[in-house]
Amino acid sequence: MATKVLVPRLGEGVDEVTVTKWLKQEGDSINELEPLLEVNTDKVDTEIPAPATGTILKIIAQEGIAAKVGELLAIIGKPGEPVDNGRSPAVNTPESKVEGQRSEPQPATSNSSLVTRPSDLGFISPVVAKIAAEHGVDLSQVNGTGLNGRITKNDVLSYVGGETKTTDHRPQTMVNRPPSNVTPVEGDQLIKHSTMRKSIAQHMVESKHTSPHVLTVMEADMSRVAKHRAANKAAFERDGVNLTFTAYFMMAIVAGLKAYPQTNSSWTDEGLLVHKNINLGMAVSLGEDGLIVPVIKNADDLSLLAMARSINDLATRSRKKKLQPDEVKGGTFTLTNHGVSGSLFAFPVINQPQAGILGVGAMQKRVVVIPAKDGTSDDAIAIRPMVYMSFVFDHRILDGASADWFLAKVKDTLETWV
């Protein structure tokens, strides 16, 4: 009996994937749980294993094409078993062995209560509910294209885009923008956008349309942190952990968010949603492939050692494309360490729907003035390891003073490290 390979549910709110690479071709044999294809969702590449042992009789979903949860990807069976246009009269559909898949739709979380909807709409994911609430969309007016008529994120965004064209009272998203009118000339090279690059582009444009971005910059003296790291690096290595400066910045951010909780929040039309948990995202460069932002959940519960271990783990698995979709979701604040490439300071783009993002520049030894403590002796000049910190915040949520209070707490935590 032939077996259907279906798109599994890879995480909460993940309604569709993009097939990026088939690891087997039609006619190839495959063993159960052997990797069959790679899919991408929200910039995370995930391998889908074969649900059964057999031969690839038919590949339905083509590379580069989106497929919704539950849709048919391929059919596995015995060699020579008849298949009619990708369908077999006797097809077995086993439960997926991909971690995180659910056989039945799960109830929406409390975020979905932001939208009042008739009960006959069926399951509405928290992501869909949140987008609908932010744009004031009546979900009963949205045509669902998902499995069994389910309303997906793209359905709501398309509906919002359609209203924009009609009423012009909402900002255009990148999905609805016309193609560029750039005319190529002889010798120009067209490099096709990858799925990740398209996702990055869409998220960045949507963020700039959503939040009024404001930048404030302070510099921190990293002398105490540098001494602490030098004194403890070997001990951390014995525990299998590389103690990087990123761990100190993350710990300082936690201190700032605890002191000023509104920085750990998201804007909604009903009010400011202050998050109970501190989930820190950290931007990880993947070279020319782009970047990804894995999330350290409940970062306020971690020691410096545990924080450094989490950073090592997520950064390594990000570059090896071994992250799970849920590991890039749920962030409440983000750190981007643009200084690793030599940048002194930058103007990062907020990772929606967060209140802000902190950019950290390259650490440089600079000549600084050390003020006299007692006010009677002369000031001194010294060489100190200094770093610029660029805090970009959503001006709907924070004002200049409250943003500076948060950044000053981060600065003070680093400069008084013991």
C-alpha positions as a Python dict, from the first residue, in 0.01 Angstrom:
ca = {
    (1, 'M'): (0, 0, 0),
    (2, 'A'): (144, 337, -102),
    (3, 'T'): (213, 604, 161),
    (4, 'K'): (141, 975, 128),
    (5, 'V'): (407, 1222, 241),
    (6, 'L'): (224, 1529, 373),
    (7, 'V'): (344, 1870, 490),
    (8, 'P'): (376, 1831, 869),
    (9, 'R'): (299, 2099, 1124),
    (10, 'L'): (642, 2225, 1226),
    (11, 'G'): (533, 2465, 1498),
    (12, 'E'): (258, 2684, 1636),
    (13, 'G'): (135, 2930, 1375),
    (14, 'V'): (328, 2765, 1090),
    (15, 'D'): (65, 2718, 819),
    (16, 'E'): (282, 2664, 514),
    (17, 'V'): (635, 2580, 407),
    (18, 'T'): (843, 2631, 95),
    (19, 'V'): (1006, 2326, -60),
    (20, 'T'): (1372, 2420, -97),
    (21, 'K'): (1543, 2093, -196),
    (22, 'W'): (1450, 1733, -270),
    (23, 'L'): (1714, 1500, -127),
    (24, 'K'): (1572, 1204, -323),
    (25, 'Q'): (1429, 1182, -673),
    (26, 'E'): (1152, 977, -831),
    (27, 'G'): (1260, 614, -857),
    (28, 'D'): (1505, 636, -568),
    (29, 'S'): (1470, 397, -276),
    (30, 'I'): (1447, 537, 76),
    (31, 'N'): (1432, 403, 430),
    (32, 'E'): (1186, 512, 697),
    (33, 'L'): (1305, 829, 879),
    (34, 'E'): (1575, 892, 618),
    (35, 'P'): (1578, 1261, 511),
    (36, 'L'): (1356, 1306, 205),
    (37, 'L'): (1345, 1680, 142),
    (38, 'E'): (1425, 2020, 293),
    (39, 'V'): (1161, 2286, 355),
    (40, 'N'): (1187, 2645, 474),
    (41, 'T'): (959, 2830, 711),
    (42, 'D'): (1033, 3174, 855),
    (43, 'K'): (1398, 3145, 747),
    (44, 'V'): (1445, 2804, 912),
    (45, 'D'): (1544, 2508, 693),
    (46, 'T'): (1407, 2175, 818),
    (47, 'E'): (1456, 1823, 689),
    (48, 'I'): (1141, 1614, 641),
    (49, 'P'): (1203, 1241, 694),
    (50, 'A'): (1034, 966, 498),
    (51, 'P'): (734, 822, 685),
    (52, 'A'): (789, 476, 534),
    (53, 'T'): (1042, 256, 356),
    (54, 'G'): (1001, 212, -18),
    (55, 'T'): (1052, 379, -353),
    (56, 'I'): (973, 741, -444),
    (57, 'L'): (684, 682, -682),
    (58, 'K'): (583, 1043, -738),
    (59, 'I'): (706, 1388, -634),
    (60, 'I'): (413, 1631, -622),
    (61, 'A'): (552, 1955, -473),
    (62, 'Q'): (822, 2126, -677),
    (63, 'E'): (1120, 2314, -538),
    (64, 'G'): (1057, 2682, -468),
    (65, 'I'): (681, 2634, -438),
    (66, 'A'): (485, 2696, -116),
    (67, 'A'): (280, 2412, 29),
    (68, 'K'): (30, 2433, 312),
    (69, 'V'): (17, 2203, 613),
    (70, 'G'): (-151, 1876, 516),
    (71, 'E'): (-85, 1911, 144),
    (72, 'L'): (62, 1619, -51),
    (73, 'L'): (437, 1631, -110),
    (74, 'A'): (514, 1288, -253),
    (75, 'I'): (409, 924, -260),
    (76, 'I'): (623, 631, -145),
    (77, 'G'): (540, 271, -235),
    (78, 'K'): (661, -48, -398),
    (79, 'P'): (848, -30, -731),
    (80, 'G'): (604, -37, -1021),
    (81, 'E'): (301, 33, -805),
    (82, 'P'): (55, 236, -1018),
    (83, 'V'): (5, 602, -933),
    (84, 'D'): (-258, 813, -1107),
    (85, 'N'): (-144, 1179, -1135),
    (86, 'G'): (8, 1172, -792),
    (87, 'R'): (-286, 989, -635),
    (88, 'S'): (-328, 623, -556),
    (89, 'P'): (-659, 444, -490),
    (90, 'A'): (-506, 275, -186),
    (91, 'V'): (-287, 522, -2),
    (92, 'N'): (-182, 500, 361),
    (93, 'T'): (-132, 826, 557),
    (94, 'P'): (68, 752, 872),
    (95, 'E'): (122, 1004, 1147),
    (96, 'S'): (423, 1221, 1074),
    (97, 'K'): (731, 1149, 1279),
    (98, 'V'): (849, 1510, 1259),
    (99, 'E'): (874, 1651, 1609),
    (100, 'G'): (611, 1911, 1682),
    (101, 'Q'): (345, 1788, 1436),
    (102, 'R'): (-9, 1762, 1566),
    (103, 'S'): (-274, 1547, 1404),
    (104, 'E'): (-556, 1780, 1506),
    (105, 'P'): (-566, 2160, 1507),
    (106, 'Q'): (-484, 2302, 1848),
    (107, 'P'): (-694, 2566, 2022),
    (108, 'A'): (-581, 2923, 1971),
    (109, 'T'): (-391, 3081, 2257),
    (110, 'S'): (-507, 3386, 2445),
    (111, 'N'): (-369, 3612, 2170),
    (112, 'S'): (-645, 3494, 1940),
    (113, 'S'): (-901, 3646, 2175),
    (114, 'L'): (-802, 3984, 2036),
    (115, 'V'): (-1029, 3906, 1742),
    (116, 'T'): (-1403, 3850, 1773),
    (117, 'R'): (-1501, 3586, 1522),
    (118, 'P'): (-1793, 3350, 1453),
    (119, 'S'): (-1740, 2995, 1575),
    (120, 'D'): (-1780, 2850, 1224),
    (121, 'L'): (-1448, 2998, 1111),
    (122, 'G'): (-1270, 2702, 1263),
    (123, 'F'): (-917, 2717, 1402),
    (124, 'I'): (-750, 3059, 1388),
    (125, 'S'): (-381, 3063, 1477),
    (126, 'P'): (-248, 3328, 1721),
    (127, 'V'): (-42, 3483, 1440),
    (128, 'V'): (-349, 3525, 1219),
    (129, 'A'): (-552, 3660, 1512),
    (130, 'K'): (-283, 3913, 1601),
    (131, 'I'): (-246, 4047, 1246),
    (132, 'A'): (-624, 4072, 1213),
    (133, 'A'): (-649, 4261, 1543),
    (134, 'E'): (-374, 4506, 1447),
    (135, 'H'): (-545, 4590, 1118),
    (136, 'G'): (-904, 4571, 1240),
    (137, 'V'): (-990, 4289, 1000),
    (138, 'D'): (-1323, 4107, 1029),
    (139, 'L'): (-1212, 3748, 970),
    (140, 'S'): (-1558, 3648, 851),
    (141, 'Q'): (-1485, 3860, 541),
    (142, 'V'): (-1154, 3685, 464),
    (143, 'N'): (-1143, 3397, 216),
    (144, 'G'): (-939, 3111, 363),
    (145, 'T'): (-705, 2926, 127),
    (146, 'G'): (-553, 2691, 384),
    (147, 'L'): (-631, 2330, 454),
    (148, 'N'): (-1009, 2279, 473),
    (149, 'G'): (-1066, 2649, 412),
    (150, 'R'): (-853, 2760, 703),
    (151, 'I'): (-751, 3129, 715),
    (152, 'T'): (-374, 3172, 691),
    (153, 'K'): (-139, 3460, 760),
    (154, 'N'): (-105, 3530, 387),
    (155, 'D'): (-484, 3539, 349),
    (156, 'V'): (-508, 3820, 604),
    (157, 'L'): (-211, 4009, 457),
    (158, 'S'): (-362, 3981, 109),
    (159, 'Y'): (-696, 4108, 242),
    (160, 'V'): (-523, 4402, 410),
    (161, 'G'): (-331, 4475, 91),
    (162, 'G'): (-653, 4470, -112),
    (163, 'E'): (-815, 4719, 123),
    (164, 'T'): (-507, 4936, 97),
    (165, 'K'): (-543, 4959, -279),
    (166, 'T'): (-909, 5054, -239),
    (167, 'T'): (-911, 5290, 58),
    (168, 'D'): (-544, 5392, 82),
    (169, 'H'): (-564, 5417, 462),
    (170, 'R'): (-314, 5143, 544),
    (171, 'P'): (54, 5117, 441),
    (172, 'Q'): (138, 4891, 150),
    (173, 'T'): (330, 4576, 238),
    (174, 'M'): (600, 4437, 21),
    (175, 'V'): (370, 4159, -98),
    (176, 'N'): (160, 4412, -290),
    (177, 'R'): (437, 4628, -432),
    (178, 'P'): (478, 4631, -810),
    (179, 'P'): (796, 4485, -954),
    (180, 'S'): (1095, 4710, -998),
    (181, 'N'): (1122, 4907, -1323),
    (182, 'V'): (1500, 4872, -1335),
    (183, 'T'): (1608, 4790, -1691),
    (184, 'P'): (1909, 4556, -1713),
    (185, 'V'): (2188, 4634, -1954),
    (186, 'E'): (2434, 4405, -2125),
    (187, 'G'): (2668, 4243, -1876),
    (188, 'D'): (2433, 4274, -1578),
    (189, 'Q'): (2379, 3956, -1378),
    (190, 'L'): (2044, 3862, -1224),
    (191, 'I'): (2080, 3664, -902),
    (192, 'K'): (1749, 3509, -809),
    (193, 'H'): (1625, 3583, -458),
    (194, 'S'): (1643, 3293, -216),
    (195, 'T'): (1348, 3212, 7),
    (196, 'M'): (1539, 3351, 304),
    (197, 'R'): (1627, 3676, 124),
    (198, 'K'): (1263, 3729, 27),
    (199, 'S'): (1157, 3668, 386),
    (200, 'I'): (1417, 3912, 524),
    (201, 'A'): (1314, 4177, 272),
    (202, 'Q'): (945, 4144, 353),
    (203, 'H'): (1001, 4155, 729),
    (204, 'M'): (1226, 4461, 708),
    (205, 'V'): (985, 4660, 489),
    (206, 'E'): (689, 4565, 706),
    (207, 'S'): (879, 4673, 1018),
    (208, 'K'): (962, 5016, 877),
    (209, 'H'): (598, 5061, 776),
    (210, 'T'): (478, 4951, 1119),
    (211, 'S'): (696, 5128, 1376),
    (212, 'P'): (831, 5484, 1393),
    (213, 'H'): (1200, 5399, 1441),
    (214, 'V'): (1410, 5624, 1667),
    (215, 'L'): (1781, 5580, 1746),
    (216, 'T'): (1968, 5665, 2065),
    (217, 'V'): (2340, 5587, 2118),
    (218, 'M'): (2557, 5550, 2427),
    (219, 'E'): (2906, 5411, 2476),
    (220, 'A'): (3016, 5176, 2749),
    (221, 'D'): (3352, 5118, 2913),
    (222, 'M'): (3406, 4742, 2893),
    (223, 'S'): (3708, 4731, 3127),
    (224, 'R'): (3538, 4536, 3406),
    (225, 'V'): (3371, 4295, 3164),
    (226, 'A'): (3699, 4234, 2982),
    (227, 'K'): (3878, 4157, 3309),
    (228, 'H'): (3600, 3924, 3425),
    (229, 'R'): (3602, 3740, 3093),
    (230, 'A'): (3981, 3699, 3098),
    (231, 'A'): (3964, 3561, 3453),
    (232, 'N'): (3683, 3312, 3381),
    (233, 'K'): (3726, 3211, 3017),
    (234, 'A'): (3938, 2904, 3098),
    (235, 'A'): (3693, 2782, 3363),
    (236, 'F'): (3404, 2813, 3117),
    (237, 'E'): (3603, 2621, 2856),
    (238, 'R'): (3645, 2333, 3101),
    (239, 'D'): (3265, 2317, 3106),
    (240, 'G'): (3262, 2310, 2726),
    (241, 'V'): (3143, 2671, 2691),
    (242, 'N'): (3300, 2956, 2494),
    (243, 'L'): (3254, 3272, 2700),
    (244, 'T'): (3193, 3552, 2449),
    (245, 'F'): (3116, 3917, 2509),
    (246, 'T'): (2769, 3852, 2368),
    (247, 'A'): (2675, 3671, 2690),
    (248, 'Y'): (2756, 3984, 2893),
    (249, 'F'): (2547, 4204, 2664),
    (250, 'M'): (2255, 3963, 2693),
    (251, 'M'): (2278, 3965, 3072),
    (252, 'A'): (2292, 4346, 3071),
    (253, 'I'): (1984, 4359, 2847),
    (254, 'V'): (1799, 4135, 3094),
    (255, 'A'): (1886, 4380, 3372),
    (256, 'G'): (1760, 4671, 3163),
    (257, 'L'): (1434, 4495, 3073),
    (258, 'K'): (1371, 4405, 3436),
    (259, 'A'): (1428, 4764, 3544),
    (260, 'Y'): (1208, 4907, 3266),
    (261, 'P'): (946, 4642, 3172),
    (262, 'Q'): (779, 4856, 2905),
    (263, 'T'): (1085, 4794, 2689),
    (264, 'N'): (985, 4426, 2696),
    (265, 'S'): (647, 4488, 2535),
    (266, 'S'): (450, 4503, 2211),
    (267, 'W'): (208, 4760, 2074),
    (268, 'T'): (-157, 4666, 2024),
    (269, 'D'): (-454, 4888, 1941),
    (270, 'E'): (-613, 4791, 2273),
    (271, 'G'): (-309, 4885, 2480),
    (272, 'L'): (53, 4804, 2558),
    (273, 'L'): (114, 4431, 2595),
    (274, 'V'): (394, 4396, 2853),
    (275, 'H'): (542, 4047, 2828),
    (276, 'K'): (586, 3839, 3140),
    (277, 'N'): (872, 3637, 2994),
    (278, 'I'): (1200, 3780, 2869),
    (279, 'N'): (1281, 3597, 2546),
    (280, 'L'): (1595, 3737, 2386),
    (281, 'G'): (1661, 3706, 2016),
    (282, 'M'): (2016, 3727, 1884),
    (283, 'A'): (2090, 3799, 1522),
    (284, 'V'): (2322, 3537, 1370),
    (285, 'S'): (2488, 3603, 1036),
    (286, 'L'): (2474, 3322, 781),
    (287, 'G'): (2711, 3497, 543),
    (288, 'E'): (2574, 3564, 198),
    (289, 'D'): (2268, 3353, 281),
    (290, 'G'): (2137, 3626, 513),
    (291, 'L'): (2073, 3619, 885),
    (292, 'I'): (1850, 3447, 1135),
    (293, 'V'): (1736, 3537, 1486),
    (294, 'P'): (1712, 3238, 1723),
    (295, 'V'): (1549, 3309, 2058),
    (296, 'I'): (1669, 3231, 2411),
    (297, 'K'): (1349, 3170, 2607),
    (298, 'N'): (1318, 3286, 2969),
    (299, 'A'): (1658, 3451, 2954),
    (300, 'D'): (1599, 3617, 3292),
    (301, 'D'): (1629, 3275, 3459),
    (302, 'L'): (1980, 3209, 3326),
    (303, 'S'): (2321, 3248, 3488),
    (304, 'L'): (2613, 3380, 3284),
    (305, 'L'): (2728, 3021, 3226),
    (306, 'A'): (2383, 2906, 3110),
    (307, 'M'): (2347, 3215, 2891),
    (308, 'A'): (2684, 3155, 2725),
    (309, 'R'): (2597, 2788, 2669),
    (310, 'S'): (2264, 2879, 2506),
    (311, 'I'): (2434, 3134, 2282),
    (312, 'N'): (2696, 2878, 2171),
    (313, 'D'): (2431, 2618, 2099),
    (314, 'L'): (2193, 2840, 1903),
    (315, 'A'): (2468, 3011, 1703),
    (316, 'T'): (2623, 2678, 1606),
    (317, 'R'): (2295, 2518, 1505),
    (318, 'S'): (2192, 2834, 1317),
    (319, 'R'): (2498, 2812, 1094),
    (320, 'K'): (2448, 2439, 1045),
    (321, 'K'): (2078, 2494, 963),
    (322, 'K'): (1972, 2269, 1249),
    (323, 'L'): (1724, 2505, 1420),
    (324, 'Q'): (1362, 2410, 1479),
    (325, 'P'): (1093, 2660, 1364),
    (326, 'D'): (981, 2726, 1724),
    (327, 'E'): (1335, 2839, 1811),
    (328, 'V'): (1301, 3158, 1603),
    (329, 'K'): (962, 3255, 1744),
    (330, 'G'): (839, 3428, 2056),
    (331, 'G'): (1119, 3683, 2098),
    (332, 'T'): (1043, 3993, 2307),
    (333, 'F'): (1370, 4185, 2246),
    (334, 'T'): (1664, 4143, 2009),
    (335, 'L'): (2041, 4195, 2018),
    (336, 'T'): (2240, 4237, 1697),
    (337, 'N'): (2619, 4232, 1730),
    (338, 'H'): (2712, 4414, 1411),
    (339, 'G'): (3056, 4490, 1555),
    (340, 'V'): (3184, 4144, 1459),
    (341, 'S'): (3245, 4277, 1108),
    (342, 'G'): (3411, 4597, 1231),
    (343, 'S'): (3109, 4829, 1236),
    (344, 'L'): (3124, 5092, 1513),
    (345, 'F'): (2755, 5174, 1530),
    (346, 'A'): (2447, 5115, 1319),
    (347, 'F'): (2072, 5179, 1289),
    (348, 'P'): (1918, 4830, 1316),
    (349, 'V'): (1559, 4754, 1212),
    (350, 'I'): (1317, 4646, 1486),
    (351, 'N'): (1219, 4279, 1486),
    (352, 'Q'): (839, 4304, 1493),
    (353, 'P'): (637, 4309, 1710),
    (354, 'Q'): (907, 4399, 1964),
    (355, 'A'): (958, 4743, 2122),
    (356, 'G'): (1323, 4772, 2029),
    (357, 'I'): (1653, 4625, 1920),
    (358, 'L'): (2003, 4686, 2059),
    (359, 'G'): (2298, 4704, 1823),
    (360, 'V'): (2650, 4655, 1959),
    (361, 'G'): (2950, 4788, 1769),
    (362, 'A'): (3311, 4678, 1755),
    (363, 'M'): (3506, 4714, 2079),
    (364, 'Q'): (3797, 4957, 2041),
    (365, 'K'): (4057, 5087, 2279),
    (366, 'R'): (4016, 5462, 2292),
    (367, 'V'): (4152, 5752, 2495),
    (368, 'V'): (3887, 5868, 2742),
    (369, 'V'): (3868, 6122, 3022),
    (370, 'I'): (3828, 5976, 3372),
    (371, 'P'): (3653, 6237, 3590),
    (372, 'A'): (3794, 6300, 3936),
    (373, 'K'): (3571, 6137, 4196),
    (374, 'D'): (3615, 6387, 4478),
    (375, 'G'): (3586, 6696, 4262),
    (376, 'T'): (3911, 6838, 4394),
    (377, 'S'): (4180, 6643, 4211),
    (378, 'D'): (4244, 6668, 3841),
    (379, 'D'): (4070, 6456, 3579),
    (380, 'A'): (4278, 6180, 3419),
    (381, 'I'): (4325, 6045, 3070),
    (382, 'A'): (4324, 5670, 3020),
    (383, 'I'): (4296, 5406, 2750),
    (384, 'R'): (3982, 5196, 2784),
    (385, 'P'): (3805, 4926, 2573),
    (386, 'M'): (3496, 5117, 2458),
    (387, 'V'): (3189, 5008, 2264),
    (388, 'Y'): (2901, 5202, 2109),
    (389, 'M'): (2552, 5070, 2179),
    (390, 'S'): (2278, 5172, 1933),
    (391, 'F'): (1927, 5132, 2072),
    (392, 'V'): (1648, 5160, 1813),
    (393, 'F'): (1303, 5181, 1968),
    (394, 'D'): (938, 5204, 1866),
    (395, 'H'): (836, 5564, 1941),
    (396, 'R'): (475, 5454, 1989),
    (397, 'I'): (589, 5261, 2297),
    (398, 'L'): (890, 5449, 2432),
    (399, 'D'): (989, 5813, 2441),
    (400, 'G'): (1342, 5947, 2437),
    (401, 'A'): (1371, 5962, 2816),
    (402, 'S'): (1238, 5612, 2884),
    (403, 'A'): (1455, 5466, 2606),
    (404, 'D'): (1762, 5633, 2755),
    (405, 'W'): (1677, 5502, 3102),
    (406, 'F'): (1681, 5149, 2967),
    (407, 'L'): (2005, 5200, 2773),
    (408, 'A'): (2170, 5367, 3073),
    (409, 'K'): (2085, 5061, 3283),
    (410, 'V'): (2248, 4836, 3024),
    (411, 'K'): (2555, 5062, 3024),
    (412, 'D'): (2575, 5073, 3404),
    (413, 'T'): (2544, 4693, 3430),
    (414, 'L'): (2841, 4647, 3198),
    (415, 'E'): (3056, 4916, 3357),
    (416, 'T'): (3002, 4794, 3716),
    (417, 'W'): (3036, 4420, 3644),
    (418, 'V'): (3184, 4228, 3936),
}
